[in-house]
mmCIF file of C-alpha atoms and ligand atoms in Angstrom:
data_model
loop_
_atom_site.group_PDB
_atom_site.id
_atom_site.type_symbol
_atom_site.label_atom_id
_atom_site.label_comp_id
_atom_site.label_asym_id
_atom_site.label_seq_id
_atom_site.Cartn_x
_atom_site.Cartn_y
_atom_site.Cartn_z
ATOM 1 C CA MET A 1 -15.681 -7.983 -10.047
ATOM 2 C CA THR A 2 -16.679 -8.477 -6.384
ATOM 3 C CA ARG A 3 -20.493 -7.219 -5.996
ATOM 4 C CA PRO A 4 -21.666 -4.871 -3.235
ATOM 5 C CA PRO A 5 -22.960 -7.149 -0.416
ATOM 6 C CA ALA A 6 -26.504 -8.008 -0.176
ATOM 7 C CA ALA A 7 -28.617 -6.400 2.381
ATOM 8 C CA GLY A 8 -27.986 -7.583 5.868
ATOM 9 C CA ALA A 9 -24.844 -9.463 4.648
ATOM 10 C CA ARG A 10 -21.479 -8.226 6.506
ATOM 11 C CA PRO A 11 -19.788 -5.846 4.225
ATOM 12 C CA PRO A 12 -16.324 -6.821 3.381
ATOM 13 C CA MET A 13 -13.641 -4.693 4.995
ATOM 14 C CA ALA A 14 -10.535 -3.027 3.799
ATOM 15 C CA VAL A 15 -7.644 -1.128 5.423
ATOM 16 C CA VAL A 16 -5.890 1.384 3.524
ATOM 17 C CA THR A 17 -2.771 3.294 4.905
ATOM 18 C CA GLY A 18 -1.965 6.885 3.720
ATOM 19 C CA ALA A 19 -5.552 7.622 2.718
ATOM 20 C CA ALA A 20 -5.694 11.115 3.187
ATOM 21 C CA ARG A 21 -4.761 12.012 -0.349
ATOM 22 C CA GLY A 22 -2.908 10.763 -3.476
ATOM 23 C CA LEU A 23 -3.287 7.105 -4.523
ATOM 24 C CA GLY A 24 -4.588 6.063 -1.104
ATOM 25 C CA LEU A 25 -7.510 8.611 -1.152
ATOM 26 C CA HIS A 26 -8.670 7.295 -4.532
ATOM 27 C CA THR A 27 -8.208 3.561 -3.457
ATOM 28 C CA ALA A 28 -10.352 4.208 -0.306
ATOM 29 C CA HIS A 29 -12.828 5.918 -2.804
ATOM 30 C CA GLU A 30 -12.853 2.770 -5.120
ATOM 31 C CA LEU A 31 -13.290 0.451 -2.198
ATOM 32 C CA CYS A 32 -16.297 2.437 -0.680
ATOM 33 C CA LEU A 33 -17.906 2.552 -3.992
ATOM 34 C CA ARG A 34 -17.641 -1.420 -4.124
ATOM 35 C CA GLY A 35 -19.378 -1.580 -0.608
ATOM 36 C CA TYR A 36 -16.014 -2.144 1.271
ATOM 37 C CA ARG A 37 -16.267 -0.775 4.888
ATOM 38 C CA THR A 38 -12.826 0.992 4.729
ATOM 39 C CA LEU A 39 -10.496 1.794 7.531
ATOM 40 C CA CYS A 40 -8.644 4.597 6.198
ATOM 41 C CA VAL A 41 -5.485 5.262 8.101
ATOM 42 C CA VAL A 42 -4.422 8.980 8.280
ATOM 43 C CA ARG A 43 -1.749 10.380 10.395
ATOM 44 C CA ASP A 44 -3.345 14.156 10.385
ATOM 45 C CA PRO A 45 -6.560 14.336 12.736
ATOM 46 C CA ALA A 46 -7.872 17.209 10.676
ATOM 47 C CA ALA A 47 -7.994 15.072 7.536
ATOM 48 C CA ALA A 48 -10.505 12.762 9.317
ATOM 49 C CA PRO A 49 -13.841 14.670 9.151
ATOM 50 C CA ALA A 50 -13.157 15.639 5.292
ATOM 51 C CA LEU A 51 -12.557 12.090 4.640
ATOM 52 C CA ARG A 52 -15.915 10.854 5.578
ATOM 53 C CA ALA A 53 -17.508 13.587 3.909
ATOM 54 C CA VAL A 54 -15.704 12.811 0.847
ATOM 55 C CA LEU A 55 -16.031 8.873 0.815
ATOM 56 C CA GLY A 56 -19.395 8.427 2.762
ATOM 57 C CA THR A 57 -20.518 6.456 5.737
ATOM 58 C CA LEU A 58 -18.599 3.208 4.821
ATOM 59 C CA ALA A 59 -15.335 5.166 5.283
ATOM 60 C CA HIS A 60 -13.936 5.093 8.723
ATOM 61 C CA PRO A 61 -10.852 7.295 9.394
ATOM 62 C CA VAL A 62 -8.327 5.950 12.055
ATOM 63 C CA VAL A 63 -5.640 8.487 13.182
ATOM 64 C CA ALA A 64 -2.402 6.707 13.166
ATOM 65 C CA ASP A 65 1.171 7.146 11.885
ATOM 66 C CA VAL A 66 2.560 3.839 10.122
ATOM 67 C CA ARG A 67 5.825 4.563 11.943
ATOM 68 C CA ASP A 68 4.413 4.328 15.275
ATOM 69 C CA ALA A 69 4.868 0.886 16.956
ATOM 70 C CA ALA A 70 1.457 1.056 18.394
ATOM 71 C CA VAL A 71 -0.282 1.374 14.673
ATOM 72 C CA GLY A 72 -0.969 -2.329 14.503
ATOM 73 C CA ARG A 73 -2.549 -2.390 18.133
ATOM 74 C CA ASP A 74 -4.564 0.762 17.317
ATOM 75 C CA VAL A 75 -6.001 -0.465 13.936
ATOM 76 C CA ALA A 76 -6.654 -4.180 15.421
ATOM 77 C CA GLU A 77 -8.658 -2.657 18.021
ATOM 78 C CA ILE A 78 -10.963 -0.869 15.751
ATOM 79 C CA VAL A 79 -11.316 -4.072 13.682
ATOM 80 C CA GLY A 80 -12.293 -6.039 16.664
ATOM 81 C CA GLY A 81 -13.386 -9.715 15.883
ATOM 82 C CA ALA A 82 -14.089 -8.835 12.158
ATOM 83 C CA ALA A 83 -12.530 -10.122 9.138
ATOM 84 C CA VAL A 84 -10.146 -8.046 7.048
ATOM 85 C CA ASP A 85 -10.557 -8.881 3.469
ATOM 86 C CA LEU A 86 -7.990 -6.527 1.828
ATOM 87 C CA LEU A 87 -4.925 -4.747 3.545
ATOM 88 C CA VAL A 88 -3.398 -2.021 1.332
ATOM 89 C CA HIS A 89 0.021 -0.695 2.597
ATOM 90 C CA ASN A 90 -0.180 2.528 0.660
ATOM 91 C CA ALA A 91 1.600 5.206 2.831
ATOM 92 C CA GLY A 92 4.660 6.152 1.630
ATOM 93 C CA VAL A 93 7.246 9.098 1.731
ATOM 94 C CA ALA A 94 9.905 10.176 -0.786
ATOM 95 C CA HIS A 95 12.959 12.061 0.822
ATOM 96 C CA PRO A 96 14.945 14.420 -1.376
ATOM 97 C CA PRO A 97 17.411 12.819 -3.381
ATOM 98 C CA SER A 98 20.979 13.578 -2.593
ATOM 99 C CA VAL A 99 24.711 12.643 -3.026
ATOM 100 C CA LEU A 100 26.355 10.490 -0.388
ATOM 101 C CA GLY A 101 28.154 13.280 1.126
ATOM 102 C CA GLU A 102 24.904 15.436 2.043
ATOM 103 C CA LEU A 103 22.554 12.123 2.580
ATOM 104 C CA ARG A 104 20.826 12.094 5.944
ATOM 105 C CA ALA A 105 21.051 8.696 7.422
ATOM 106 C CA ASP A 106 17.830 9.382 9.452
ATOM 107 C CA ASP A 107 16.052 9.902 6.048
ATOM 108 C CA VAL A 108 16.876 6.287 5.085
ATOM 109 C CA LEU A 109 15.862 5.018 8.596
ATOM 110 C CA ASP A 110 12.530 7.076 8.333
ATOM 111 C CA SER A 111 12.043 5.323 4.737
ATOM 112 C CA PHE A 112 12.561 1.838 5.962
ATOM 113 C CA VAL A 113 10.176 2.420 9.140
ATOM 114 C CA THR A 114 7.534 3.888 6.914
ATOM 115 C CA HIS A 115 7.789 1.265 3.895
ATOM 116 C CA CYS A 116 8.945 -1.881 5.773
ATOM 117 C CA LEU A 117 8.750 -1.941 9.643
ATOM 118 C CA GLY A 118 5.212 -0.034 9.743
ATOM 119 C CA PRO A 119 3.571 -2.557 7.219
ATOM 120 C CA LEU A 120 5.254 -5.462 8.944
ATOM 121 C CA ARG A 121 3.869 -4.315 12.521
ATOM 122 C CA LEU A 122 0.413 -3.697 10.807
ATOM 123 C CA THR A 123 0.379 -7.064 9.101
ATOM 124 C CA GLN A 124 1.431 -8.952 12.110
ATOM 125 C CA ALA A 125 -1.296 -7.213 14.214
ATOM 126 C CA LEU A 126 -4.057 -7.802 11.684
ATOM 127 C CA LEU A 127 -3.009 -11.450 11.108
ATOM 128 C CA PRO A 128 -6.157 -12.984 12.956
ATOM 129 C CA ALA A 129 -8.368 -10.661 11.098
ATOM 130 C CA LEU A 130 -6.628 -11.541 7.714
ATOM 131 C CA ARG A 131 -7.128 -15.170 8.579
ATOM 132 C CA ARG A 132 -10.875 -14.762 9.410
ATOM 133 C CA ALA A 133 -11.443 -13.694 5.917
ATOM 134 C CA ARG A 134 -12.025 -15.784 3.127
ATOM 135 C CA HIS A 135 -9.097 -15.384 0.382
ATOM 136 C CA ALA A 136 -7.575 -12.173 1.919
ATOM 137 C CA THR A 137 -5.224 -10.103 0.234
ATOM 138 C CA VAL A 138 -2.306 -7.798 1.317
ATOM 139 C CA VAL A 139 -1.079 -5.230 -1.227
ATOM 140 C CA HIS A 140 2.286 -3.394 -0.774
ATOM 141 C CA VAL A 141 2.176 -0.481 -2.965
ATOM 142 C CA SER A 142 5.796 -0.633 -3.691
ATOM 143 C CA SER A 143 7.683 1.092 -6.634
ATOM 144 C CA ARG A 144 9.944 0.584 -9.557
ATOM 145 C CA ARG A 145 12.470 2.222 -7.529
ATOM 146 C CA GLY A 146 12.538 -0.456 -5.215
ATOM 147 C CA SER A 147 13.556 -3.057 -8.081
ATOM 148 C CA PHE A 148 17.228 -4.234 -8.074
ATOM 149 C CA ALA A 149 16.593 -5.095 -11.822
ATOM 150 C CA ARG A 150 15.525 -1.644 -12.674
ATOM 151 C CA ALA A 151 18.259 0.300 -10.420
ATOM 152 C CA ALA A 152 20.946 -1.613 -12.083
ATOM 153 C CA ARG A 153 20.211 -0.278 -15.261
ATOM 154 C CA ASP A 154 19.554 3.186 -14.168
ATOM 155 C CA ASP A 155 22.815 4.974 -13.739
ATOM 156 C CA GLY A 156 21.184 8.455 -13.997
ATOM 157 C CA PRO A 157 19.833 10.694 -11.245
ATOM 158 C CA GLY A 158 17.864 7.549 -9.749
ATOM 159 C CA ALA A 159 20.934 6.547 -8.190
ATOM 160 C CA ARG A 160 20.643 9.559 -5.736
ATOM 161 C CA HIS A 161 17.411 8.187 -4.269
ATOM 162 C CA TYR A 162 19.008 6.183 -1.466
ATOM 163 C CA ALA A 163 16.411 6.515 1.014
ATOM 164 C CA TYR A 164 13.445 5.807 -1.098
ATOM 165 C CA ARG A 165 15.317 2.849 -2.902
ATOM 166 C CA ILE A 166 16.241 1.302 0.309
ATOM 167 C CA GLY A 167 12.850 1.579 1.689
ATOM 168 C CA LYS A 168 10.940 0.275 -1.080
ATOM 169 C CA ALA A 169 13.504 -2.682 -1.669
ATOM 170 C CA SER A 170 12.798 -3.466 1.996
ATOM 171 C CA GLN A 171 9.227 -3.361 1.306
ATOM 172 C CA ASN A 172 9.651 -5.787 -1.773
ATOM 173 C CA MET A 173 11.471 -8.234 0.461
ATOM 174 C CA LEU A 174 8.854 -8.049 3.270
ATOM 175 C CA SER A 175 6.110 -8.682 0.514
ATOM 176 C CA LEU A 176 7.957 -11.694 -0.738
ATOM 177 C CA SER A 177 8.752 -13.236 2.655
ATOM 178 C CA LEU A 178 4.991 -12.745 3.659
ATOM 179 C CA ARG A 179 3.662 -14.307 0.444
ATOM 180 C CA GLN A 180 5.909 -17.331 0.888
ATOM 181 C CA GLU A 181 4.781 -17.566 4.492
ATOM 182 C CA LEU A 182 1.098 -16.913 4.233
ATOM 183 C CA ALA A 183 0.263 -18.754 1.038
ATOM 184 C CA GLY A 184 -0.707 -21.870 3.180
ATOM 185 C CA ALA A 185 -3.098 -19.461 5.132
ATOM 186 C CA ASP A 186 -4.921 -18.597 1.982
ATOM 187 C CA ILE A 187 -3.661 -15.022 2.253
ATOM 188 C CA ARG A 188 -2.461 -13.672 -0.993
ATOM 189 C CA VAL A 189 0.326 -11.051 -0.768
ATOM 190 C CA VAL A 190 1.587 -8.930 -3.694
ATOM 191 C CA ALA A 191 3.816 -5.942 -4.279
ATOM 192 C CA VAL A 192 2.534 -3.272 -7.007
ATOM 193 C CA HIS A 193 4.181 -0.802 -8.984
ATOM 194 C CA PRO A 194 1.321 1.834 -9.353
ATOM 195 C CA GLY A 195 2.848 3.799 -12.317
ATOM 196 C CA SER A 196 4.102 7.029 -12.431
ATOM 197 C CA LEU A 197 1.515 9.299 -10.549
ATOM 198 C CA ARG A 198 0.504 12.759 -10.683
ATOM 199 C CA THR A 199 0.616 13.340 -6.832
ATOM 200 C CA ALA A 200 2.357 15.286 -4.401
ATOM 201 C CA MET A 201 5.082 12.674 -4.544
ATOM 202 C CA GLY A 202 5.120 12.126 -8.313
ATOM 203 C CA THR A 203 7.791 13.496 -10.607
ATOM 204 C CA ARG A 204 7.279 16.488 -12.645
ATOM 205 C CA ASP A 205 6.843 14.409 -15.754
ATOM 206 C CA ALA A 206 4.504 11.985 -14.186
ATOM 207 C CA ALA A 207 1.988 10.514 -16.551
ATOM 208 C CA ASP A 208 -0.657 8.493 -14.807
ATOM 209 C CA ASP A 209 -3.765 9.768 -13.169
ATOM 210 C CA PRO A 210 -3.830 8.665 -9.603
ATOM 211 C CA ALA A 211 -7.619 8.028 -9.836
ATOM 212 C CA THR A 212 -7.297 5.741 -12.652
ATOM 213 C CA ALA A 213 -4.286 3.996 -11.110
ATOM 214 C CA ALA A 214 -6.461 3.353 -8.191
ATOM 215 C CA ALA A 215 -9.302 1.972 -10.266
ATOM 216 C CA ASP A 216 -6.799 -0.383 -11.954
ATOM 217 C CA LEU A 217 -5.074 -1.546 -8.576
ATOM 218 C CA VAL A 218 -8.670 -2.140 -7.096
ATOM 219 C CA ARG A 219 -9.740 -4.235 -10.099
ATOM 220 C CA LEU A 220 -6.419 -6.268 -10.245
ATOM 221 C CA VAL A 221 -7.167 -7.322 -6.637
ATOM 222 C CA LEU A 222 -10.824 -7.834 -6.546
ATOM 223 C CA THR A 223 -11.686 -9.162 -9.717
ATOM 224 C CA ASP A 224 -10.949 -12.703 -8.412
ATOM 225 C CA PRO A 225 -9.461 -12.974 -5.147
ATOM 226 C CA ARG A 226 -8.570 -16.429 -5.691
ATOM 227 C CA ARG A 227 -6.397 -15.539 -8.760
ATOM 228 C CA ARG A 228 -2.740 -16.213 -8.375
ATOM 229 C CA LEU A 229 -0.883 -12.836 -9.228
ATOM 230 C CA PRO A 230 2.807 -12.574 -9.869
ATOM 231 C CA PRO A 231 4.567 -11.542 -6.649
ATOM 232 C CA PHE A 232 5.595 -8.051 -8.053
ATOM 233 C CA VAL A 233 3.402 -6.516 -10.537
ATOM 234 C CA GLU A 234 2.613 -3.631 -12.594
ATOM 235 C CA ARG A 235 -1.106 -2.250 -11.877
ATOM 236 C CA ALA A 236 -2.257 -3.972 -14.758
ATOM 237 C CA GLY A 237 -1.156 -7.399 -13.590
ATOM 238 C CA ASP A 238 1.925 -7.636 -15.648
ATOM 239 C CA PRO A 239 4.891 -9.062 -13.748
ATOM 240 C CA HIS A 240 7.382 -6.368 -12.736
ATOM 241 C CA PRO A 241 11.225 -7.400 -12.301
ATOM 242 C CA TRP A 242 12.746 -7.520 -9.003
HETATM 243 N N1 NAP B 301 3.624 9.133 -7.026
HETATM 244 C C1 NAP B 301 4.264 8.391 -7.687
HETATM 245 O O1 NAP B 301 4.665 8.491 -9.090
HETATM 246 C C2 NAP B 301 4.619 6.625 -7.082
HETATM 247 C C3 NAP B 301 5.238 5.862 -8.123
HETATM 248 C C4 NAP B 301 5.412 4.582 -7.412
HETATM 249 C C5 NAP B 301 5.059 4.395 -6.240
HETATM 250 N N2 NAP B 301 4.422 5.318 -5.490
HETATM 251 C C6 NAP B 301 3.976 4.894 -4.059
HETATM 252 O O2 NAP B 301 2.390 5.134 -4.078
HETATM 253 C C7 NAP B 301 2.115 5.394 -2.757
HETATM 254 C C8 NAP B 301 1.349 6.636 -2.666
HETATM 255 O O3 NAP B 301 1.885 7.547 -2.939
HETATM 256 P P1 NAP B 301 1.164 8.958 -3.730
HETATM 257 O O4 NAP B 301 1.801 9.156 -4.909
HETATM 258 O O5 NAP B 301 -0.324 8.924 -3.435
HETATM 259 O O6 NAP B 301 1.798 10.066 -2.538
HETATM 260 P P2 NAP B 301 1.156 11.407 -1.907
HETATM 261 O O7 NAP B 301 0.130 12.084 -2.569
HETATM 262 O O8 NAP B 301 2.390 11.985 -1.420
HETATM 263 O O9 NAP B 301 0.516 10.512 -0.561
HETATM 264 C C9 NAP B 301 1.253 9.870 0.269
HETATM 265 C C10 NAP B 301 0.422 9.498 1.518
HETATM 266 O O10 NAP B 301 1.031 8.702 2.466
HETATM 267 C C11 NAP B 301 0.966 9.308 3.751
HETATM 268 N N3 NAP B 301 1.823 9.051 4.734
HETATM 269 C C12 NAP B 301 3.208 9.356 4.495
HETATM 270 N N4 NAP B 301 3.784 8.915 5.652
HETATM 271 C C13 NAP B 301 2.814 8.297 6.409
HETATM 272 C C14 NAP B 301 2.857 7.788 7.657
HETATM 273 N N5 NAP B 301 4.154 7.929 8.487
HETATM 274 N N6 NAP B 301 1.876 7.431 8.417
HETATM 275 C C15 NAP B 301 0.569 7.489 7.769
HETATM 276 N N7 NAP B 301 0.676 8.062 6.514
HETATM 277 C C16 NAP B 301 1.651 8.508 5.872
HETATM 278 C C17 NAP B 301 0.624 10.692 3.371
HETATM 279 O O11 NAP B 301 -0.249 11.317 4.563
HETATM 280 P P3 NAP B 301 -0.097 12.874 5.112
HETATM 281 O O12 NAP B 301 -1.132 13.457 4.000
HETATM 282 O O13 NAP B 301 -0.354 13.112 6.329
HETATM 283 O O14 NAP B 301 1.385 13.573 4.504
HETATM 284 C C18 NAP B 301 -0.288 10.886 2.191
HETATM 285 O O15 NAP B 301 -1.613 10.598 2.532
HETATM 286 C C19 NAP B 301 3.370 5.458 -1.889
HETATM 287 O O16 NAP B 301 3.763 4.190 -1.168
HETATM 288 C C20 NAP B 301 4.425 5.802 -2.929
HETATM 289 O O17 NAP B 301 5.702 5.163 -2.649
HETATM 290 C C21 NAP B 301 3.949 6.490 -5.970
#
């Protein structure tokens, strides 16, 4: 496990999107506990003061919407010349499932922008900061619903999750492409299915505690930043099918 930095040393830095609640909030909490200066991207300005009160002085709220084209510039400005050791693309949205006749095409676009284009822009803008770190990691909090293998087996109500499935499948392809390009730059990229979480987005029968999921996720990526991980994993590190 990465130790908290020694006195006087530069604290490692993390960026977590969608940190106002759910898995993102717990992930930011875990990172602050481990001594990470954590930029918490939240879209509601009212969430920012409470976040600092809950997470402490290592947490730095950044008010930004990941769908905004300026999100990368805004976060990169705050990072300045520092290194980013860990970037967690966690912000996510699940539009209501619907049949084709009622599907809103704008929901599909919104899901694509939230889960794929936003993370792409943010990673692009933070690339110099990721390069400055030793062994940086980029995590895409993905979903089993973005898996073609899983979707092909699910002929039940899952088939109605057009927007979410398409958004998460796009995010998976982004993750794989970044992984292949950035491997030579010592930047590890991984997509993670975090489990079925008891959060606002979770299903009624969700089994997993988001605090436990965040602790597992952080352990997975911080235990050994040089460890090669499969490209798409469950949060304990087991490979997830594409
Ligand atoms: N819950 C599950 O069972 C499950 C399963 C698989 C994968 N996941 C993935 O896990 C991640 C976290 O989900 P969760 O369960 O913690 O859901 P959640 O409790 O609904 O939290 C989602 C977070 O994302 C933020 N967000 C959404 N759109 C955003 C945007 N455009 N810009 C900035 N922030 C935005 C929300 O901010 P606001 O507070 O402003 O709305 C909220 O903080 C998501 O990527 C989700 O797809 C969840």
